[in-house]
Coordinates of C-alpha atoms in Angstrom, one line a residue:
M3 CA 265.2 59.5 -160.1
T4 CA 263.4 57.4 -157.5
A5 CA 264.5 54.3 -155.5
S6 CA 264.4 51.2 -157.6
H7 CA 265.2 47.5 -157.1
G8 CA 267.4 47.8 -160.2
L9 CA 269.8 50.3 -158.7
S10 CA 273.1 49.1 -157.1
S11 CA 274.6 52.6 -156.4
I12 CA 273.9 56.3 -156.8
N13 CA 275.9 59.5 -156.5
C14 CA 275.1 61.7 -153.5
T15 CA 273.2 64.7 -154.9
S16 CA 275.1 66.9 -152.4
C17 CA 278.7 65.9 -152.7
G18 CA 278.7 63.5 -155.6
A19 CA 280.2 60.6 -153.6
G20 CA 279.2 57.1 -154.8
L21 CA 276.7 55.4 -152.4
S22 CA 275.7 51.8 -152.5
V23 CA 272.0 51.0 -152.7
L24 CA 271.3 47.9 -150.7
G25 CA 267.9 48.3 -148.9
G26 CA 265.1 47.6 -151.3
G27 CA 262.2 49.6 -152.4
R28 CA 260.8 50.6 -149.0
V29 CA 263.9 52.6 -148.1
L30 CA 262.8 56.2 -147.5
S31 CA 266.1 58.0 -146.8
H32 CA 269.8 57.6 -147.4
V33 CA 272.4 59.5 -145.3
C34 CA 275.6 60.1 -147.1
G35 CA 278.6 58.8 -145.1
Y36 CA 280.9 61.5 -146.7
C37 CA 279.1 64.8 -146.3
G38 CA 276.2 63.9 -144.0
A39 CA 273.4 64.8 -146.4
V40 CA 270.1 63.2 -145.7
L41 CA 268.6 62.3 -149.1
D42 CA 265.0 61.5 -150.0
T43 CA 265.0 58.2 -151.9
Q44 CA 261.5 58.6 -153.0
D45 CA 262.1 62.0 -154.7
N46 CA 265.2 61.7 -156.8
Y47 CA 267.5 61.7 -153.8
K48 CA 266.7 65.3 -153.0
V49 CA 268.6 66.7 -150.0
L50 CA 266.2 66.9 -147.0
D51 CA 268.7 67.8 -144.3
S52 CA 272.3 67.5 -143.4
I53 CA 274.0 66.3 -140.2
G54 CA 277.5 67.4 -141.4
K55 CA 280.7 65.6 -140.8
R56 CA 280.4 63.6 -137.5
D57 CA 282.7 61.0 -135.9
H58 CA 281.6 57.5 -136.7
P59 CA 280.6 55.5 -133.6
A60 CA 282.8 52.6 -132.7
S61 CA 281.5 49.4 -134.3
P62 CA 283.2 46.7 -136.3
V63 CA 280.0 46.2 -138.3
K64 CA 280.1 47.9 -141.6
I65 CA 277.5 48.7 -144.3
G66 CA 277.4 46.1 -146.9
Q67 CA 278.3 43.1 -144.6
T68 CA 275.9 40.2 -144.5
L69 CA 274.9 37.7 -141.9
T70 CA 272.4 34.9 -141.4
L71 CA 269.8 35.1 -138.7
E72 CA 267.2 32.4 -138.1
G73 CA 268.1 30.9 -141.5
V74 CA 267.6 34.2 -143.3
E75 CA 270.4 36.3 -145.0
F76 CA 270.4 40.0 -144.0
T77 CA 272.5 42.8 -145.3
V78 CA 273.7 45.7 -143.2
I79 CA 272.3 48.9 -144.8
G80 CA 272.4 51.6 -142.2
T81 CA 274.1 52.8 -139.0
L82 CA 272.7 54.8 -136.1
G83 CA 274.7 56.0 -133.2
I84 CA 272.5 56.1 -130.1
I85 CA 273.1 57.8 -126.8
E86 CA 271.2 57.9 -123.5
K87 CA 271.9 60.5 -120.8
Y88 CA 270.9 60.4 -117.2
G89 CA 272.3 63.0 -114.9
S90 CA 276.0 63.2 -115.5
S91 CA 276.2 59.7 -117.1
T92 CA 276.0 59.0 -120.8
W93 CA 275.7 55.6 -122.5
R94 CA 276.4 54.9 -126.1
W95 CA 275.7 52.1 -128.5
V96 CA 275.2 51.4 -132.2
E97 CA 272.1 50.2 -134.0
H98 CA 272.6 48.8 -137.6
Q99 CA 269.5 48.6 -139.8
I100 CA 269.6 45.2 -141.7
F101 CA 267.5 44.1 -144.6
S102 CA 266.3 40.9 -146.2
P103 CA 264.3 40.9 -149.5
T104 CA 262.0 38.2 -147.9
H105 CA 261.9 39.3 -144.3
G106 CA 262.1 43.1 -144.5
Y107 CA 263.9 45.4 -142.0
M108 CA 265.5 44.5 -138.6
W109 CA 268.2 45.7 -136.3
L110 CA 271.6 44.4 -135.4
N111 CA 272.9 46.2 -132.3
V112 CA 276.4 46.6 -130.8
E113 CA 276.7 47.5 -127.2
D114 CA 279.4 46.9 -124.6
G115 CA 280.9 44.1 -126.7
N116 CA 277.6 42.3 -127.2
L117 CA 275.6 41.7 -130.4
T118 CA 271.8 41.6 -130.2
F119 CA 269.1 41.2 -132.9
T120 CA 265.9 43.3 -132.7
R121 CA 262.7 42.9 -134.7
K122 CA 259.4 44.7 -134.5
I123 CA 256.3 42.6 -133.6
R124 CA 252.8 43.4 -134.8
D125 CA 250.7 41.0 -132.8
Y126 CA 251.3 42.5 -129.3
N127 CA 248.1 43.5 -127.5
M128 CA 248.5 47.3 -127.3
Q129 CA 245.8 47.5 -124.6
H130 CA 248.6 46.2 -122.3
W131 CA 250.9 49.1 -123.1
L132 CA 253.2 50.1 -120.3
S133 CA 254.2 53.7 -119.8
P134 CA 256.8 55.2 -117.4
S135 CA 254.1 56.8 -115.3
T136 CA 252.4 53.4 -114.9
V137 CA 255.8 52.0 -113.8
E138 CA 256.2 54.8 -111.3
R139 CA 252.8 54.1 -109.7
A140 CA 253.4 50.3 -109.5
E141 CA 254.3 48.8 -106.1
T142 CA 256.0 45.7 -107.7
P143 CA 257.8 45.4 -111.0
P144 CA 255.1 45.3 -113.7
R145 CA 254.8 42.2 -115.9
R146 CA 253.5 41.7 -119.4
A147 CA 252.9 38.5 -121.4
Y148 CA 253.7 37.8 -125.0
D149 CA 253.7 34.6 -127.0
G150 CA 253.3 32.5 -123.9
K151 CA 256.2 34.0 -122.0
T152 CA 256.1 36.4 -119.0
Y153 CA 258.3 39.5 -119.1
K154 CA 259.2 41.4 -116.0
Y155 CA 260.0 45.2 -115.9
Y156 CA 263.7 45.9 -116.3
D157 CA 264.2 49.6 -117.1
T158 CA 263.1 52.9 -118.7
S159 CA 265.3 54.9 -121.0
M160 CA 265.1 58.0 -123.1
T161 CA 267.3 57.5 -126.2
Q162 CA 268.3 59.9 -129.0
I163 CA 270.1 59.6 -132.3
D164 CA 273.6 61.0 -132.3
F165 CA 274.9 59.7 -135.7
M166 CA 273.3 58.5 -139.0
E167 CA 274.7 56.8 -142.1
G168 CA 273.3 54.6 -144.8
E169 CA 269.7 53.6 -145.8
F170 CA 266.7 53.5 -143.5
N171 CA 263.0 52.7 -144.0
W172 CA 262.0 56.0 -142.4
V173 CA 263.6 59.4 -142.2
P174 CA 265.6 59.7 -139.1
K175 CA 266.6 63.0 -137.6
L176 CA 269.6 63.9 -135.5
G177 CA 268.5 64.2 -131.9
E178 CA 265.3 62.3 -132.5
R179 CA 264.2 60.9 -129.1
K180 CA 262.4 57.7 -128.1
E181 CA 261.0 56.6 -124.8
V182 CA 261.7 52.9 -124.2
V183 CA 260.2 50.7 -121.4
S184 CA 262.0 47.4 -121.4
L185 CA 260.9 44.1 -119.8
L186 CA 263.0 41.0 -119.5
G187 CA 261.8 37.6 -120.4
P188 CA 263.4 34.1 -120.2
D189 CA 265.5 34.6 -123.3
T190 CA 264.3 37.8 -125.0
M191 CA 263.7 41.4 -124.1
L192 CA 260.4 43.1 -124.8
S193 CA 260.6 46.9 -125.5
L194 CA 257.7 49.2 -125.6
V195 CA 258.9 52.1 -127.7
K196 CA 257.2 55.5 -128.0
S197 CA 258.4 58.2 -130.4
R198 CA 256.9 61.5 -131.2
T199 CA 254.6 60.1 -133.7
E200 CA 254.0 56.3 -133.0
R201 CA 254.2 53.5 -130.6
E202 CA 256.0 50.2 -131.5
V203 CA 256.8 47.0 -129.8
E204 CA 260.2 45.3 -130.3
L205 CA 261.7 41.9 -129.3
T206 CA 265.4 41.6 -128.8
R207 CA 267.6 38.5 -128.3
L208 CA 271.3 38.1 -127.6
L209 CA 273.4 36.7 -130.5
P210 CA 276.5 34.4 -130.0
R211 CA 279.5 36.8 -130.3
A212 CA 282.0 34.5 -132.0
E213 CA 279.6 32.9 -134.5
T214 CA 278.0 36.2 -135.5
A215 CA 281.3 38.1 -135.7
D216 CA 282.7 35.3 -138.0
D217 CA 279.5 35.4 -140.1
L218 CA 280.0 39.2 -140.6
G219 CA 283.6 38.7 -141.5
F220 CA 285.6 40.0 -138.5
S221 CA 287.1 38.5 -135.4
E222 CA 285.4 38.3 -132.1
S223 CA 288.2 40.4 -130.5
A224 CA 287.1 43.4 -132.7
L225 CA 284.1 43.7 -130.4
G226 CA 286.2 44.2 -127.4
P227 CA 285.5 42.8 -124.0
A228 CA 281.8 41.9 -123.4
S229 CA 280.0 43.3 -120.4
P230 CA 277.5 41.1 -118.6
H231 CA 274.2 41.2 -120.5
P232 CA 270.7 40.6 -119.0
L233 CA 270.0 38.2 -121.9
T234 CA 273.0 36.0 -121.2
P235 CA 271.5 32.5 -121.2
Y236 CA 271.6 30.2 -118.2
R237 CA 274.0 27.3 -118.7
P238 CA 272.7 24.3 -116.7
L239 CA 274.9 21.5 -115.5
P240 CA 274.8 18.3 -117.5
D241 CA 271.6 16.5 -116.6
E242 CA 270.8 19.3 -114.0
P243 CA 267.1 18.5 -113.7
V244 CA 267.9 14.9 -112.9
I245 CA 270.5 15.9 -110.4
R246 CA 268.3 18.4 -108.7
R247 CA 265.4 15.9 -108.4
A248 CA 267.7 13.2 -107.1
L249 CA 269.2 15.4 -104.5
F250 CA 265.8 16.6 -103.3
L251 CA 264.4 13.1 -103.1
T252 CA 267.5 11.9 -101.3
A253 CA 267.3 14.7 -98.8
A254 CA 263.6 14.2 -98.2
A255 CA 263.9 10.4 -97.8
A256 CA 266.9 10.6 -95.5
L257 CA 265.1 13.2 -93.3
I258 CA 262.0 11.2 -93.0
L259 CA 263.8 8.0 -92.2
G260 CA 266.0 9.9 -89.7
L261 CA 262.9 11.2 -87.9
V262 CA 261.4 7.7 -87.9
F263 CA 264.6 6.3 -86.3
L264 CA 264.7 9.2 -83.9
F265 CA 261.3 8.5 -82.5
M266 CA 261.5 4.7 -82.6
P267 CA 261.7 3.3 -79.1
G268 CA 264.3 0.8 -78.0
R269 CA 263.6 -2.1 -75.7
T270 CA 263.0 -1.0 -72.1
I271 CA 265.4 -2.7 -69.7
L272 CA 264.6 -0.5 -66.6
E273 CA 261.6 1.5 -65.6
T274 CA 261.1 2.6 -62.0
S275 CA 258.0 3.6 -60.2
N276 CA 257.4 7.3 -59.4
L277 CA 259.8 8.5 -56.8
D278 CA 259.3 11.6 -54.7
L279 CA 262.2 13.9 -55.0
G280 CA 262.6 13.7 -51.3
Q281 CA 263.4 10.0 -51.6
L282 CA 266.5 10.6 -53.8
P283 CA 269.2 9.4 -54.1
E284 CA 268.2 5.9 -55.2
S285 CA 270.2 3.2 -57.1
Y286 CA 268.9 0.4 -59.5
T287 CA 270.4 -2.4 -61.5
F288 CA 269.6 -3.4 -65.0
D289 CA 271.0 -5.8 -67.6
V290 CA 272.5 -4.7 -70.9
T291 CA 272.5 -7.2 -73.8
N292 CA 273.0 -4.9 -76.8
T293 CA 276.2 -2.9 -77.2
A294 CA 275.9 -2.4 -81.0
Q295 CA 273.3 0.3 -80.7
I296 CA 272.9 3.3 -78.4
A297 CA 270.9 3.3 -75.2
R298 CA 268.8 6.1 -73.7
L299 CA 268.1 7.3 -70.2
D300 CA 265.0 9.4 -69.6
F301 CA 263.7 11.3 -66.6
R302 CA 259.9 11.6 -66.5
T303 CA 258.4 14.0 -64.0
N304 CA 255.0 15.4 -62.8
F305 CA 256.4 18.9 -62.3
S306 CA 254.0 21.8 -62.2
N307 CA 255.4 25.3 -62.0
Q308 CA 258.8 24.2 -60.8
W309 CA 262.2 23.1 -61.9
A310 CA 264.9 20.9 -60.7
V311 CA 268.3 19.5 -61.8
L312 CA 268.4 15.7 -62.0
A313 CA 271.6 13.7 -62.2
A314 CA 272.4 10.1 -63.1
E315 CA 275.5 8.0 -63.0
I316 CA 275.8 4.7 -64.7
L317 CA 278.4 2.1 -63.8
G318 CA 279.3 -0.9 -65.9
P319 CA 279.8 -4.5 -64.9
D320 CA 283.3 -3.7 -63.8
G321 CA 282.2 -0.9 -61.5
Q322 CA 283.7 1.8 -63.8
P323 CA 281.6 4.8 -64.8
V324 CA 280.0 4.5 -68.3
I325 CA 278.4 7.9 -68.2
A326 CA 277.3 10.6 -65.8
G327 CA 275.1 13.5 -66.6
E328 CA 272.7 16.2 -65.4
R329 CA 269.6 17.5 -66.9
S330 CA 267.5 20.5 -66.0
V331 CA 263.7 19.8 -66.0
S332 CA 261.4 22.8 -66.0
Y333 CA 257.7 23.2 -66.6
Y334 CA 255.4 26.1 -66.0
S335 CA 251.8 26.8 -67.0
G336 CA 249.0 29.2 -66.3
R337 CA 246.3 31.5 -67.8
S338 CA 246.8 34.9 -69.2
G339 CA 244.2 37.1 -70.9
G340 CA 241.7 34.3 -70.9
E341 CA 244.1 31.9 -72.7
S342 CA 246.2 29.0 -71.3
W343 CA 249.9 28.9 -71.7
S344 CA 252.8 26.5 -70.9
E345 CA 256.5 26.4 -71.3
G346 CA 259.3 23.9 -70.8
S347 CA 259.0 20.2 -70.5
R348 CA 258.4 17.7 -67.8
N349 CA 260.8 15.2 -69.3
A350 CA 264.5 15.1 -70.1
G351 CA 267.2 12.6 -70.8
F352 CA 270.5 11.6 -72.6
R353 CA 271.9 8.9 -74.8
F354 CA 274.9 6.7 -74.1
R355 CA 276.6 3.7 -75.6
P356 CA 277.3 0.7 -73.2
R357 CA 280.7 -0.8 -73.6
D358 CA 279.9 -4.2 -72.1
T359 CA 277.0 -6.5 -71.7
G360 CA 276.0 -7.6 -68.2
E361 CA 274.6 -6.0 -65.1
H362 CA 274.9 -2.2 -64.8
R363 CA 274.0 0.1 -61.9
V364 CA 272.4 3.5 -62.2
R365 CA 272.3 6.1 -59.3
L366 CA 269.6 8.8 -59.5
E367 CA 270.2 12.0 -57.5
L368 CA 268.6 15.5 -57.1
A369 CA 271.4 17.8 -58.0
D370 CA 269.4 20.9 -57.4
N371 CA 265.9 21.0 -55.9
G372 CA 265.2 24.3 -57.8
S373 CA 262.0 26.3 -57.0
G374 CA 259.8 23.4 -55.9
G375 CA 261.6 22.1 -52.8
S376 CA 261.2 18.4 -52.5
S377 CA 257.7 18.3 -54.1
G378 CA 257.1 16.4 -57.3
S379 CA 258.1 13.0 -58.4
V380 CA 260.3 11.4 -61.1
R381 CA 260.4 8.1 -62.9
L382 CA 263.5 6.7 -64.5
R383 CA 263.4 4.7 -67.7
I384 CA 266.3 3.1 -69.7
Q385 CA 266.0 1.6 -73.1
Q386 CA 268.6 -0.2 -75.2
G387 CA 268.9 -0.9 -78.9
K388 CA 267.5 2.5 -79.8
P389 CA 268.0 3.3 -83.5
T390 CA 269.8 6.6 -84.3
G391 CA 269.1 8.7 -87.3
F392 CA 272.4 10.7 -87.0
W393 CA 273.9 9.6 -90.3
L394 CA 270.6 9.9 -92.0
F395 CA 270.4 13.5 -90.8
V396 CA 274.0 14.0 -92.0
L397 CA 273.0 12.6 -95.5
A398 CA 269.8 14.7 -95.6
G399 CA 272.0 17.8 -94.8
I400 CA 274.6 17.0 -97.4
A401 CA 271.9 16.2 -100.1
G402 CA 269.9 19.2 -99.1
L403 CA 272.9 21.5 -99.3
G404 CA 273.6 20.0 -102.8
W405 CA 270.1 20.7 -103.9
I406 CA 270.3 24.3 -102.6
I407 CA 273.6 24.8 -104.5
V408 CA 272.2 23.3 -107.8
A409 CA 268.9 25.0 -107.5
G410 CA 270.5 28.2 -106.4
R411 CA 272.7 28.5 -109.5
K412 CA 269.6 29.4 -111.6
A413 CA 268.3 31.8 -108.9
M414 CA 271.7 33.5 -108.8
H415 CA 271.7 33.7 -112.5
T416 CA 268.3 35.4 -112.5
S417 CA 269.5 37.8 -109.8
R418 CA 272.5 38.7 -111.9
R419 CA 270.3 39.3 -115.0
F420 CA 268.3 41.9 -113.1
A421 CA 271.3 43.5 -111.5
G422 CA 271.2 46.3 -114.0
S423 CA 267.5 47.0 -113.6
D424 CA 266.5 50.6 -112.5
W425 CA 263.7 49.2 -110.3
T426 CA 264.0 50.0 -106.7
D427 CA 261.8 48.8 -103.8
E428 CA 260.7 51.6 -101.6
D429 CA 260.8 51.0 -97.9

């Protein structure tokens, strides 16, 4: 007897147990779930091997269940228990072969509470194959392109079969090993798989747990808790692109306007001639007509390789102090190694807000003559009605922080996706 589309069941030629025939005419082997016999479907179900009685891996997915993927109905026809070992650690998951009469053979995988769907692709450029040795030699995570998407290296694993049951379109062997190099893309994982006899390329995507479990006929809770999966999709905020753009434009506009206001001059209401430092202290009067905006007092010097501390006190029309302050002015320059250099500034100043209009008096003093003695000169300038960009800078900061938070959500999601990668950057 050979496999036939007309068969719905057969009896195991080893133990006589009834076995369902679900996988179509390209099935090459059938592993009895009762005695572990590996049967050749193309040669009257002759016994090829036996894996004996083995514990069934934990999976709520059972042979014979059906589900719909991408609009196509598939039937679960086989189960493989897969293990990966590295050092003292062991990872286990289950891969179920599924079959559609129109779309052939695919895989439904159960791992750490997640369900994924894997299909083989035939149009990948095999000249861009990636081997573990190539990964080892790479200085940055290797990338590969497929179907207009870029995939970044994720991990390398060596898997082996630890359990078999049901129908398969090849003859699996217990302990059969595969070398898998996986690369992570925007919403799918590209796997370059090398077995003892061939190389294949697979594409895997994450399935929605609740919907898929319901389609298969069991509750989502049967899968147990789900571990974070690198294919977990990013969930943007409602209208996130619009919000991100609006925040960026707001921050940029507020910053530009703030800078414009910062450097916009006010109306000069006092400007003295150059005064030698030895002439200080000196007093001057000036009239204030604008109390709605800030004013600014500036010290402008001709210092060269010297510093000094200049002080100013402003008295209002009532003779009461409006503000008093000191500023250190320091400027040094020279040549070194054939190049000119300078540091510091010849100018300094501070802002203040007048309380009243009318005649004010300012007293200019030399608080510390520093390293230059009484040499050098200073000119005093006071402007009123000077715009301030303070609240624009505050707005730019708030909008900029909002943009960072919104844009950072996706960056953090990407970082979490690659948290399980085995790539390490060498120092």
